[in-house]
Amino acid sequence: MVLFFFNASFAQKSKKQDYSPPLIDPISNCQLRYYYYPNLEAYYDTQKRIYYYKENSEWTTGEEIPEGYRGYSLFNKIYVFITDYDDDIITQFVDLHKKKYPYTKRGNMKMLTDITN
């Protein structure tokens, strides 16, 4: 019985923690919290581990993007880190990010360094 408790306590101590310190952008001093997927016009929150995407013209969240969402795949398309925002309401910047990181029909993205309205 003593052996059982020893093994159980050892197993608990050897569990690998799922933690890594947040990456910080040296210029903006923001955590690199969000990915933006230009082909989907969607975001991934690395802290909450959820996606933000539009469904029926409303922003929604999920642990995965629905299969066939907008006809694209996450795995063969590109994404960018959002380096200048790390608060909770990233979706308010979708129009800015659509301009800054436009997605072309040929499957690539042109990054713009200066946005003018």
CSV table of C-alpha atoms in Angstrom, one decimal:
chain,number,residue,atom,x,y,z
A,1,MET,CA,0.0,0.0,0.0
A,2,VAL,CA,2.9,2.4,0.8
A,3,LEU,CA,4.3,1.6,-2.7
A,4,PHE,CA,1.0,2.6,-4.3
A,5,PHE,CA,1.0,6.1,-2.6
A,6,PHE,CA,4.6,6.6,-3.5
A,7,ASN,CA,3.9,5.9,-7.2
A,8,ALA,CA,0.8,8.1,-7.2
A,9,SER,CA,2.6,11.0,-5.7
A,10,PHE,CA,5.5,10.6,-8.1
A,11,ALA,CA,3.2,10.5,-11.1
A,12,GLN,CA,1.6,13.8,-10.0
A,13,LYS,CA,4.9,15.5,-9.6
A,14,SER,CA,6.1,14.4,-13.0
A,15,LYS,CA,3.2,15.8,-14.9
A,16,LYS,CA,4.3,18.2,-17.5
A,17,GLN,CA,2.8,21.7,-17.1
A,18,ASP,CA,1.3,23.3,-20.2
A,19,TYR,CA,2.9,26.8,-19.6
A,20,SER,CA,5.2,28.9,-21.6
A,21,PRO,CA,6.0,32.5,-20.9
A,22,PRO,CA,4.3,35.0,-23.3
A,23,LEU,CA,6.3,36.4,-26.1
A,24,ILE,CA,6.7,40.1,-26.0
A,25,ASP,CA,7.1,42.4,-29.1
A,26,PRO,CA,10.2,44.5,-28.3
A,27,ILE,CA,8.9,47.5,-30.3
A,28,SER,CA,5.3,47.7,-29.0
A,29,ASN,CA,5.9,46.0,-25.7
A,30,CYS,CA,2.7,44.0,-26.3
A,31,GLN,CA,2.3,40.2,-25.8
A,32,LEU,CA,2.1,38.3,-29.0
A,33,ARG,CA,-1.3,37.0,-28.1
A,34,TYR,CA,-3.2,36.9,-31.4
A,35,TYR,CA,-2.8,35.3,-34.8
A,36,TYR,CA,-4.7,36.8,-37.7
A,37,TYR,CA,-5.7,34.6,-40.7
A,38,PRO,CA,-6.2,36.9,-43.7
A,39,ASN,CA,-7.8,34.2,-45.8
A,40,LEU,CA,-10.4,33.6,-43.1
A,41,GLU,CA,-10.6,37.1,-41.6
A,42,ALA,CA,-10.4,35.2,-38.3
A,43,TYR,CA,-8.2,35.3,-35.2
A,44,TYR,CA,-6.7,32.9,-32.8
A,45,ASP,CA,-6.2,33.8,-29.1
A,46,THR,CA,-3.1,32.0,-27.8
A,47,GLN,CA,-4.0,32.8,-24.2
A,48,LYS,CA,-7.6,31.5,-24.3
A,49,ARG,CA,-6.9,29.0,-27.0
A,50,ILE,CA,-9.9,29.9,-29.0
A,51,TYR,CA,-10.7,31.2,-32.5
A,52,TYR,CA,-12.7,34.3,-33.3
A,53,TYR,CA,-14.6,34.1,-36.6
A,54,LYS,CA,-17.8,35.4,-38.1
A,55,GLU,CA,-20.9,33.2,-38.4
A,56,ASN,CA,-24.0,34.7,-39.9
A,57,SER,CA,-22.4,38.2,-39.8
A,58,GLU,CA,-21.8,37.9,-36.0
A,59,TRP,CA,-18.5,37.2,-34.2
A,60,THR,CA,-18.4,33.9,-32.5
A,61,THR,CA,-15.7,31.8,-30.8
A,62,GLY,CA,-14.7,28.2,-30.8
A,63,GLU,CA,-11.9,25.8,-30.1
A,64,GLU,CA,-11.8,25.0,-33.8
A,65,ILE,CA,-12.8,26.8,-37.0
A,66,PRO,CA,-15.8,24.9,-38.5
A,67,GLU,CA,-14.9,22.5,-41.3
A,68,GLY,CA,-15.1,24.2,-44.6
A,69,TYR,CA,-15.4,27.6,-43.1
A,70,ARG,CA,-15.3,30.1,-46.0
A,71,GLY,CA,-13.9,27.2,-48.1
A,72,TYR,CA,-10.4,27.5,-46.6
A,73,SER,CA,-8.1,25.4,-44.6
A,74,LEU,CA,-6.1,26.7,-41.6
A,75,PHE,CA,-3.2,24.3,-42.3
A,76,ASN,CA,-2.3,25.4,-45.8
A,77,LYS,CA,-2.7,29.1,-45.4
A,78,ILE,CA,-0.7,31.8,-43.7
A,79,TYR,CA,-1.2,33.8,-40.6
A,80,VAL,CA,0.4,36.8,-39.0
A,81,PHE,CA,1.1,37.8,-35.3
A,82,ILE,CA,-0.7,40.9,-34.2
A,83,THR,CA,2.1,42.8,-32.6
A,84,ASP,CA,0.4,46.0,-31.4
A,85,TYR,CA,-2.6,44.8,-29.4
A,86,ASP,CA,-2.9,42.3,-26.5
A,87,ASP,CA,-6.2,43.2,-24.8
A,88,ASP,CA,-9.5,41.2,-25.1
A,89,ILE,CA,-11.4,42.7,-28.0
A,90,ILE,CA,-9.3,42.0,-31.1
A,91,THR,CA,-12.3,41.8,-33.4
A,92,GLN,CA,-12.7,45.5,-33.4
A,93,PHE,CA,-9.6,45.8,-35.6
A,94,VAL,CA,-10.7,43.4,-38.4
A,95,ASP,CA,-11.1,46.2,-40.9
A,96,LEU,CA,-7.7,47.6,-40.2
A,97,HIS,CA,-6.1,44.1,-40.4
A,98,LYS,CA,-7.9,43.4,-43.7
A,99,LYS,CA,-6.2,46.5,-45.1
A,100,LYS,CA,-2.8,45.9,-43.5
A,101,TYR,CA,-2.7,42.2,-44.4
A,102,PRO,CA,-4.7,41.8,-47.6
A,103,TYR,CA,-5.2,38.3,-49.0
A,104,THR,CA,-5.1,37.7,-52.7
A,105,LYS,CA,-7.0,35.2,-54.8
A,106,ARG,CA,-3.7,33.6,-55.7
A,107,GLY,CA,-3.2,32.4,-52.1
A,108,ASN,CA,-0.6,34.7,-50.9
A,109,MET,CA,-0.6,37.8,-48.8
A,110,LYS,CA,0.9,41.2,-49.3
A,111,MET,CA,1.9,42.9,-46.1
A,112,LEU,CA,1.5,46.7,-46.0
A,113,THR,CA,3.7,48.7,-43.8
A,114,ASP,CA,1.8,52.0,-43.9
A,115,ILE,CA,-2.0,52.2,-43.7
A,116,THR,CA,-3.7,55.4,-45.0
A,117,ASN,CA,-7.4,55.9,-44.9
